[in-house]
Coordinates of C-alpha atoms and ligand atoms in Angstrom, one line a residue:
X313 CA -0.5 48.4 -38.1
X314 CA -0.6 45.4 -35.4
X315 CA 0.0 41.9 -36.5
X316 CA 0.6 38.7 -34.1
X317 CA 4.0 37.7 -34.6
X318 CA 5.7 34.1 -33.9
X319 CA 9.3 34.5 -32.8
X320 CA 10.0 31.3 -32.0
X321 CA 8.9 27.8 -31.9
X322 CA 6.5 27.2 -28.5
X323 CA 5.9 31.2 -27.6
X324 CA 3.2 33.1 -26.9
X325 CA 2.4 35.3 -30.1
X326 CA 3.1 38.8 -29.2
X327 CA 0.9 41.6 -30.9
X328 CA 2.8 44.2 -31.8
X329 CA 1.4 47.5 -33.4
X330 CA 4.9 48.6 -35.7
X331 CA 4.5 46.1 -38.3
X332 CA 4.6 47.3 -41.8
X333 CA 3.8 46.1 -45.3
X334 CA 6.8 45.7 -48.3
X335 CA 5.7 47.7 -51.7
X336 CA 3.3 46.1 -53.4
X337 CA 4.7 44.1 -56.4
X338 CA 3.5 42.8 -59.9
X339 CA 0.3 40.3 -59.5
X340 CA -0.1 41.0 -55.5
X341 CA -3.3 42.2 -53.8
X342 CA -3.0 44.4 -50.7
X343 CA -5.8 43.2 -48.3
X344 CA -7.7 45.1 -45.6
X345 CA -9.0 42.5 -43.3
X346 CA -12.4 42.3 -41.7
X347 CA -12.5 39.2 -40.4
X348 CA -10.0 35.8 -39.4
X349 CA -10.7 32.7 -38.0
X350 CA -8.5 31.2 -35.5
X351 CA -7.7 27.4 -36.7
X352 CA -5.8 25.1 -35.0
X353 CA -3.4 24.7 -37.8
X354 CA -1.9 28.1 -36.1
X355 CA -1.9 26.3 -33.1
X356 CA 0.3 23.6 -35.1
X357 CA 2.7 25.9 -36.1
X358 CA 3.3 27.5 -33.0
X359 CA 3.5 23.9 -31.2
X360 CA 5.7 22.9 -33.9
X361 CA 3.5 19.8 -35.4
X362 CA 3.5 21.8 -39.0
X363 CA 7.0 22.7 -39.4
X364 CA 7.1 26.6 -40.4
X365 CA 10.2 29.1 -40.5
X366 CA 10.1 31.6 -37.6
X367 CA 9.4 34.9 -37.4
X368 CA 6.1 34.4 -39.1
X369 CA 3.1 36.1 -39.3
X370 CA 0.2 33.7 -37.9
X371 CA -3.3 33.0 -39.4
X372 CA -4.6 31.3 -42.5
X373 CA -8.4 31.6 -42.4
X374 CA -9.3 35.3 -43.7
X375 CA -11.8 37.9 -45.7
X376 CA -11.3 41.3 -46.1
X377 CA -11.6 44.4 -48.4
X378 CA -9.0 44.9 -51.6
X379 CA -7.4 47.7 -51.3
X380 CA -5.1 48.1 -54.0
X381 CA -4.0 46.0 -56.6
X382 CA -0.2 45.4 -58.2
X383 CA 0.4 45.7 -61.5
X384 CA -1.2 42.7 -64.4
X385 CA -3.6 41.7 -61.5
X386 CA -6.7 41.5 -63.4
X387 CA -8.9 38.9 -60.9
X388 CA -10.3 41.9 -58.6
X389 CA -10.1 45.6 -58.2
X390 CA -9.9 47.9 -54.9
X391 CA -13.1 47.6 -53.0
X392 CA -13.9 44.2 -53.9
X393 CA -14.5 41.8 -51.0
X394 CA -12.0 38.7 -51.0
X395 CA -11.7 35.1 -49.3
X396 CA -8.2 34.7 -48.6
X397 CA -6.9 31.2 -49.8
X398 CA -4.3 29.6 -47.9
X399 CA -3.3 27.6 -51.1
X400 CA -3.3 29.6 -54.4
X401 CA -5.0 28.6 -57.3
X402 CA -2.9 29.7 -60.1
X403 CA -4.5 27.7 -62.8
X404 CA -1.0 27.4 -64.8
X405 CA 0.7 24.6 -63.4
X406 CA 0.0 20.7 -63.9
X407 CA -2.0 20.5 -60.7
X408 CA -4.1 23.6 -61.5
X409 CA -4.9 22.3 -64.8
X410 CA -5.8 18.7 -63.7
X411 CA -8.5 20.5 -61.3
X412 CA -6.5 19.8 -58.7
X413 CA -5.7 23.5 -57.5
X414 CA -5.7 22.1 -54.0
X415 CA -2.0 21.0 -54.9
X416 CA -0.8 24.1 -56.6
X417 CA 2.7 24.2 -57.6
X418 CA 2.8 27.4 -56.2
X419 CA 1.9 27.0 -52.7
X420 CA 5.8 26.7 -51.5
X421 CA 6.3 30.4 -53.5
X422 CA 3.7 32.3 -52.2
X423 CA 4.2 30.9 -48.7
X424 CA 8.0 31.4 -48.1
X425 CA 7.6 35.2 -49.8
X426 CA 7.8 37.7 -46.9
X427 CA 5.5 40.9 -47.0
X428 CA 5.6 42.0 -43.7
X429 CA 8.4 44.1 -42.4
X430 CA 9.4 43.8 -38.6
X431 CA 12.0 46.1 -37.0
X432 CA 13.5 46.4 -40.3
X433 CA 13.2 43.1 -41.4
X434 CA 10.7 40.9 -44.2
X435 CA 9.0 38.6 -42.6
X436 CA 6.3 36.3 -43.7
X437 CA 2.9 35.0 -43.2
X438 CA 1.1 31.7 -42.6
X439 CA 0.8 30.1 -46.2
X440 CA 1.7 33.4 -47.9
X441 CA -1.7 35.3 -45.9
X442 CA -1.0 36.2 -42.2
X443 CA -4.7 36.8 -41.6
X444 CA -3.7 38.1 -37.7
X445 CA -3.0 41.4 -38.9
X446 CA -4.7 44.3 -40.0
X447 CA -3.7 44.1 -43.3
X448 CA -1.9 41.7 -45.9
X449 CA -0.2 41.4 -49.5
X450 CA -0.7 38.3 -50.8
X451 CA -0.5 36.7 -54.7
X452 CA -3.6 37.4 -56.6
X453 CA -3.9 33.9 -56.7
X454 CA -4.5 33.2 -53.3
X455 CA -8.0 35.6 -53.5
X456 CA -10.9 34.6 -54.3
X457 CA -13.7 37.5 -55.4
X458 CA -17.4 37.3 -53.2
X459 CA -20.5 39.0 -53.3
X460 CA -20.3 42.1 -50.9
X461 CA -23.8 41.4 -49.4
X462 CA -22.3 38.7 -47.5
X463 CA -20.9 39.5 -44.0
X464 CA -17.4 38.9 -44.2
X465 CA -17.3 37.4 -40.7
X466 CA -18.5 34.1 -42.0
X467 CA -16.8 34.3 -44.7
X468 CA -13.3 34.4 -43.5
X469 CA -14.5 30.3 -41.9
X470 CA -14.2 29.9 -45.8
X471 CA -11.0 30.3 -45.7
X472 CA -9.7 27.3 -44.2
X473 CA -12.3 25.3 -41.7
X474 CA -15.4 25.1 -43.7
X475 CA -13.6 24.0 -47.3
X476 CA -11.3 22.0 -45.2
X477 CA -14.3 20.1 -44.2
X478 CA -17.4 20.1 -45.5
X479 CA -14.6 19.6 -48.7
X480 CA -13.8 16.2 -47.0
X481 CA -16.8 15.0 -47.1
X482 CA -18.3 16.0 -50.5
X483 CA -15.4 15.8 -52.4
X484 CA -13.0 13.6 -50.9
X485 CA -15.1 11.2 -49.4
X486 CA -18.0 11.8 -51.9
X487 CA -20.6 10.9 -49.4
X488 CA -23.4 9.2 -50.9
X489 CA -27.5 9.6 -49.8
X490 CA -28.1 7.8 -47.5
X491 CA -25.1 6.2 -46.3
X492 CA -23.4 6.2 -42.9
X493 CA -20.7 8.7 -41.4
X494 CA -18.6 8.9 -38.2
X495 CA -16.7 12.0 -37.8
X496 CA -13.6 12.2 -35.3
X497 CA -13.5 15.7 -33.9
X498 CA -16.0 18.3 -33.3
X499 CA -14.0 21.8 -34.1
X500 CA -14.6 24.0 -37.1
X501 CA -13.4 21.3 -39.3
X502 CA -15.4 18.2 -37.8
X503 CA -18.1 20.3 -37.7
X504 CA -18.0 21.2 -41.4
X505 CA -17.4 18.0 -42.2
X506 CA -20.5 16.8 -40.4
X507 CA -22.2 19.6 -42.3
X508 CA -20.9 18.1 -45.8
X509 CA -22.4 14.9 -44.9
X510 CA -25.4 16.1 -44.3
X511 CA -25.7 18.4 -47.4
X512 CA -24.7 15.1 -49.2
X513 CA -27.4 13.2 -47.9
X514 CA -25.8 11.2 -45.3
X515 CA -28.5 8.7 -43.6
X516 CA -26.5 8.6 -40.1
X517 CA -23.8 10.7 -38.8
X518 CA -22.2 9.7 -35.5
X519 CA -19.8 12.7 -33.9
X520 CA -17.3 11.5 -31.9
X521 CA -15.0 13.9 -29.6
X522 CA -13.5 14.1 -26.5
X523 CA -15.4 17.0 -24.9
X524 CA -19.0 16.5 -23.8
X525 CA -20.4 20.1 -24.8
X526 CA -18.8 19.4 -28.4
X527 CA -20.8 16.4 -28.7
X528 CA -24.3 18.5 -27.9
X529 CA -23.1 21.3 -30.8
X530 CA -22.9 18.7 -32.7
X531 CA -26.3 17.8 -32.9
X532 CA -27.1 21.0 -34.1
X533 CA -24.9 21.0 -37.3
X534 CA -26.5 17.3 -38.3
X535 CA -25.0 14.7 -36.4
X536 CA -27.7 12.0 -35.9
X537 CA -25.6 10.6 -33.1
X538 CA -23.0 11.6 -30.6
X539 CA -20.8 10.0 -28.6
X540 CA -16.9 10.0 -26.9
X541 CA -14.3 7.7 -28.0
X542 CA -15.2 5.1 -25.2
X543 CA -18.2 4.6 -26.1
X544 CA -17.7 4.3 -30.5
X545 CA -17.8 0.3 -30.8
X546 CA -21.1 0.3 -28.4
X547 CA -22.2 2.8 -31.5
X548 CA -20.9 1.6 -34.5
X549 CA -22.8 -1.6 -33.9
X550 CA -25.9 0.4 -32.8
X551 CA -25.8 2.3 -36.1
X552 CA -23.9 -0.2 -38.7
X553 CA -25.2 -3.5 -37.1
X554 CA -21.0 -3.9 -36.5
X555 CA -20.3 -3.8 -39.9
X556 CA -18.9 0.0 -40.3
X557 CA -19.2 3.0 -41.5
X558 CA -19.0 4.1 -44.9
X559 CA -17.3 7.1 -44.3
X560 CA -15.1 8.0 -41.7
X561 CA -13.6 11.4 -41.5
X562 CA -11.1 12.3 -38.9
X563 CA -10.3 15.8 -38.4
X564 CA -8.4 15.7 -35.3
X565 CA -4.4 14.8 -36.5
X566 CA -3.6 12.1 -34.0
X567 CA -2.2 9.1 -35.3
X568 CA -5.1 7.2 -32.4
X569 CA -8.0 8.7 -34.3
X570 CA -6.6 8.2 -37.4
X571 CA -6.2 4.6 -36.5
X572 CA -9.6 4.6 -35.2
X573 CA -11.0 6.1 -38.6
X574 CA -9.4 3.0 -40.3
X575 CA -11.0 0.6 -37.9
X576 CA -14.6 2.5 -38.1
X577 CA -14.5 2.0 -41.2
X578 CA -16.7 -1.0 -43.0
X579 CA -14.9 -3.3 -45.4
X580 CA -14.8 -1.5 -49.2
X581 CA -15.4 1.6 -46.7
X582 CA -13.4 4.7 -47.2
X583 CA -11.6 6.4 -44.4
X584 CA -10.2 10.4 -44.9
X585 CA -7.2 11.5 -43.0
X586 CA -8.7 15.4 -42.7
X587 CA -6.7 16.5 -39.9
X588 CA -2.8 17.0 -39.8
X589 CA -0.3 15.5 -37.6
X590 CA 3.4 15.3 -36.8
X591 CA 5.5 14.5 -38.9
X592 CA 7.1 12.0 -36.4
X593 CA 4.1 10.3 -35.5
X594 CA 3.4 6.9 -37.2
X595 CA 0.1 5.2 -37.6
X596 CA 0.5 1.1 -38.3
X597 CA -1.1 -0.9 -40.7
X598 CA -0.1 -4.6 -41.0
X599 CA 0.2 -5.7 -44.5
X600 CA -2.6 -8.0 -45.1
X601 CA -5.3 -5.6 -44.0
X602 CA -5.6 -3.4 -47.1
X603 CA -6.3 -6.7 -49.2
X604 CA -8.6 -8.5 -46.6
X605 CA -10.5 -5.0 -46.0
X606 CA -10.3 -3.6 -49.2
X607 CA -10.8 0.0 -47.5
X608 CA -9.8 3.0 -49.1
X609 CA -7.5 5.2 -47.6
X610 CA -7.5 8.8 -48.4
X611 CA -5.7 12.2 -47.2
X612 CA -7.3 15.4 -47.7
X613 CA -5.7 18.4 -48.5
X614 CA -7.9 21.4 -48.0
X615 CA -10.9 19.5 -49.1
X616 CA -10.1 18.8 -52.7
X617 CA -11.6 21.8 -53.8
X618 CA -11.1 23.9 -56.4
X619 CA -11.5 27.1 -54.5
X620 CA -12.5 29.1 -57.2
X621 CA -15.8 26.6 -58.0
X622 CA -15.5 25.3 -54.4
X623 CA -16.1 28.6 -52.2
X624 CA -18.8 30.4 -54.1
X625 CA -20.8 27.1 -54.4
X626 CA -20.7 27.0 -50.5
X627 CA -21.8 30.7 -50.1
X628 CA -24.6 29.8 -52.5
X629 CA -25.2 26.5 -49.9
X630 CA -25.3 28.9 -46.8
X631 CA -27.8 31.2 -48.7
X632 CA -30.2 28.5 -49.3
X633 CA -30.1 28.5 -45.2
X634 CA -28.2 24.4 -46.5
X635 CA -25.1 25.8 -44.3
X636 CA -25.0 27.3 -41.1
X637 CA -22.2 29.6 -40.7
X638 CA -22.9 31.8 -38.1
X639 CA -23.9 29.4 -35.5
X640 CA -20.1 28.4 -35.8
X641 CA -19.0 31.3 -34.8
X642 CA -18.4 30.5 -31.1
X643 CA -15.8 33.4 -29.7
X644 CA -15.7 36.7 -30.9
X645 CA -12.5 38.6 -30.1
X646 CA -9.9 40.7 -31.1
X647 CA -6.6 40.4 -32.1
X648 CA -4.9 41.4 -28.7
X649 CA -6.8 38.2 -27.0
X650 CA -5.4 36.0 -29.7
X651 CA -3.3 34.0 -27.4
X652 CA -6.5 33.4 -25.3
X653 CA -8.3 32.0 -28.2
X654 CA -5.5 29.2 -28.4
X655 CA -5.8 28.4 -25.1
X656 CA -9.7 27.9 -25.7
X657 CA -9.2 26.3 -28.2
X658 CA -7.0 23.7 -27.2
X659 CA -9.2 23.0 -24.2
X660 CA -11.8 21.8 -26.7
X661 CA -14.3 25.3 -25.5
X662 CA -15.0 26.8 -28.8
X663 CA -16.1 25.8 -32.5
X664 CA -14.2 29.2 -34.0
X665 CA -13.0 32.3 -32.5
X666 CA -13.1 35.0 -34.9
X667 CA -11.3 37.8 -34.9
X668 CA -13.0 41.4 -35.7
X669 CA -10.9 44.3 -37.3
X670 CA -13.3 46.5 -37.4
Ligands
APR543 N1 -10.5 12.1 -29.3 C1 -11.6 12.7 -29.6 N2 -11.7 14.1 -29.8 C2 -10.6 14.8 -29.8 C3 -9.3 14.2 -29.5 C4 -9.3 12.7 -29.3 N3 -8.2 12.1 -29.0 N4 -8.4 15.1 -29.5 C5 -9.0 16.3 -29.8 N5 -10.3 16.1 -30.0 C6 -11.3 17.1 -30.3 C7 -11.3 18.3 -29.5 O1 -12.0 18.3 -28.3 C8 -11.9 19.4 -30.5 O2 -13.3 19.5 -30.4 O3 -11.1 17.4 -31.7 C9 -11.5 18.8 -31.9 C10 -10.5 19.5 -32.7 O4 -11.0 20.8 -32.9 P1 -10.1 22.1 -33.1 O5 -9.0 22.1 -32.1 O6 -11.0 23.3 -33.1 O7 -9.4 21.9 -34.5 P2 -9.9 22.3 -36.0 O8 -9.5 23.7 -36.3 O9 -11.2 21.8 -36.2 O10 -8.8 21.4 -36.8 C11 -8.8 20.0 -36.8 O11 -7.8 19.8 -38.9 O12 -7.0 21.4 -40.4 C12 -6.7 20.4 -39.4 O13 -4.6 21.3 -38.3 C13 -6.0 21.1 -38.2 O14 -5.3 18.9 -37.3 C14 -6.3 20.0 -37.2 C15 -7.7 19.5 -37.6
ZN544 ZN1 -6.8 26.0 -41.0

C-alpha cells in the first residue's frame, strides 16, 4: 500500500507504494482510511520543532473504516467507522480515571510501537496512527466509534484540529456568554478555537493572524473582529476599552504570540498556550507579574477532552448546523501531493488540506 514516509529530519516526505502492515496483535484495530487531515504538527515533526524518531510514518488527524479487529478488542467491530485519536484513551491509568484521558499514560506506548514495515524494517507512525497511508494498526484505544451517516471527510478534522481547538476554548479556557476572546492564528486550530468561543457564547472574538485572506475566513467561522498583529493594541482597546480580553487563545506555537496572549490578556484573565513550540524557545515572564496580574496561565493538550465524551458531542454540535466542518475544508488532495500541502500550508494559503483515499 503507499504511505508518506519521513527519513530524516528536514526532507521532503517521499510516498512510497511498498509499505506493509506487521500482523495484527491482541487489542489492535486495522484501519482503512478514508480521510486525513494535514496539521501542522506534521509539519513540526518534519522541521524538527516536535522531536520524533525517524523513519516515521507522518499524519495524526484521521477516519477511516475497521477492517479487522485483534483479539480482546471489544470497542468496535469490522465495518465500523472510527476517528482515529492521536492520544489513546485507555481509561485504566491514573489520568484516564481522573477524566483526564488527554494525558494518557499510554500515549508514549502506543506512539513508539512500530506497525508499518519498510524494506524489511518496522517502522512507526505519528502518535501510534500514521494517517498518510492507506491503511493503519493502531491500539483499540486510540479509536473512537461514529455514526456511519457522517462523511468521514469531516470527520478525520476530529482527529486533531477541531478537538485541539474548539477543546481550548470550551474546556480549557471555559469561555463564558458573553465575554471577550482574541485568538492568535487563523489555521484549523484557531479556527476551531474561534468556533468554541462562539458555541460558548463569546460576546466578542477578535482573530488575529498574519495573512490577510485568513483574517476574511475568519469572519465566517465567528470572529466579530479581525485584525494582524500590528494593529491588536488599536483593537484590544476598541473592543476591551484597554482593559483585555478574557480569553486569549494562541494557537500558533511561537514563543512572540504566546507572549502576546499573556499581554492580551485582562488582569484575573486567562491566557491558553494551544499551539506547540520548540523546545528551545523561551518565553519571559518577570516575577512580579503573575501576582500584580493575577492571570491564569494555561497549556492545552489536545483540548482537555475526553475524546470518548468529547468527539461525539462535537458531531452532535456540527449536526445541529452549531459547527461548520466542511467549510474548513480548504484543499482537497491526495496523498502523492502531500509535500505540496506543507508547503501551502506554511505559506498561511489553506485552513485544512484533506487527503482522500478513496
Ligand atoms: N502572527 C500571526 N499569525 C501567525 C504567525 C504570527 N507570528 N505565525 C503564523 N501565523 C498564522 C498563519 O498565517 C496560519 O494562519 O497562524 C496560522 C497557523 O495555522 P496552521 O499553520 O494551519 O497551523 P494549525 O494546524 O492550525 O496548528 C496551529 O497548533 O496543534 C498546534 O502544532 C500545531 O503549533 C501548531 C498550532
Ligand atoms: Zn494535529
Amino acid at each position: 500500500m503507499k504511505a508518506a514516509v519521513l527519513n530524516e529530519l528536514g526532507a521532503d516526505l517521499q510516498v512510497r507504494d511498498d509499505v506493509s502492515l506487521t500482523d495484527l496483535g491482541a487489542g489492535e484495530v486495522h484501519v482503512k482510511l478514508v480521510s486525513s487531515g494535514v496539521c501542522h504538527s506534521d509539519l513540526s515533526v518534519q522541521n524538527g520543532t516536535i522531536p520524533m524518531g525517524f523513519p516515521l510514518v507522518l499524519g495524526h488527524e484521521g477516519a477511516g473504516i475497521v477492517q479487522e479487529v485483534g483479539p480482546g478488542v471489544t470497542d468496535v467491530v469490522a465495518g465500523d467507522h472510527v476517528i482515529l485519536s492521536f492520544v489513546p484513551a485507555c481509561r485504566k491509568c491514573g489520568p484516564c480515571e481522573r477524566g483526564q484521558a488527554y494525558l494518557c499514560d499510554n500515549s508514549m506506548t502506543v506512539g513508539m510501537t512500530p506497525h508499518f514495515v519498510v524494506d524489511g524494517n518496522p517502522i512507526a507512525g505519528m502518535t501510534g496512527l500514521g494517517t498518510f497511508a492507506e491503511e493503519l494498526i493502531t491500539a483499540e484505544s486510540c479509536v473512537v466509534k461514529v455514526d456511519q451517516d457522517i462523511p468521514l471527510d469531516i470527520v478525520s478534522l476530529i482527529g486533531c484540529g477541531v478537538t485541539t481547538g474548539v477543546g481550548a476554548a470550551i474546556n480549557t479556557a471555559e469561555v463564558t456568554p458573553g465575554s471577550s476572546v482574541v485568538v492568535f492564528g487563523c489555521g484549523g486550530v484557531g479556527i476551531s478555537a474561534i468556533q468554541g468561543a462562539r458555541i460558548a457564547g463569546a460576546a466578542e472574538i477578535l482573530a488575529v493572524d498574519m495573512v490577510e485572506s485568513k483574517l476574511e475566513q475568519a469572519k465566517n467561522f465567528g470572529a466579530t473582529h479581525v485584525c494582524t498583529p500590528d494593529a491588536l493594541d488599536q483593537l484590544k482597546a476598541e473592543i476591551t476599552g484597554g482593559e483585555g480580553f478574557d480569553y486569549a487563545l494562541e494557537c500558533i506555537g511561537n514563543p512572540v504570540t504566546i507572549r502576546g496572549a499573556f499581554d492580551a490578556a485582562r488582569r484575573g484573565g486567562t491566557a491558553v498556550v494551544v499551539g506547540v513550540g520548540r523546545l528551545t524557545d523561551e518565553v519571559k515572564f518577570n516575577a512580579f507579574e503573575f501576582f500584580f496580574t493575577d492571570k491564569n496561565l494555561r497549556g492545552s493538550m489536545y483540548g482537555s477532552a475526553n475524546v470518548r465524551t468529547f468527539m461525539p458531542k462535537l458531531l452532535r454540535l456540527w449536526r445541529q448546523g452549531k459547527l461548520d466542518l466542511e467549510s474548513m475544508i480548504t484543499r482537497r488532495i491526495q496523498l502523492d501531493d502531500v509535500n505540496d500541502a506543507f508547503q501551502a500550508m506554511e505559506k498561511g494559503e489553506v485552513i485544512r488540506s484533506v487527503i482522500d483515499y478513496k
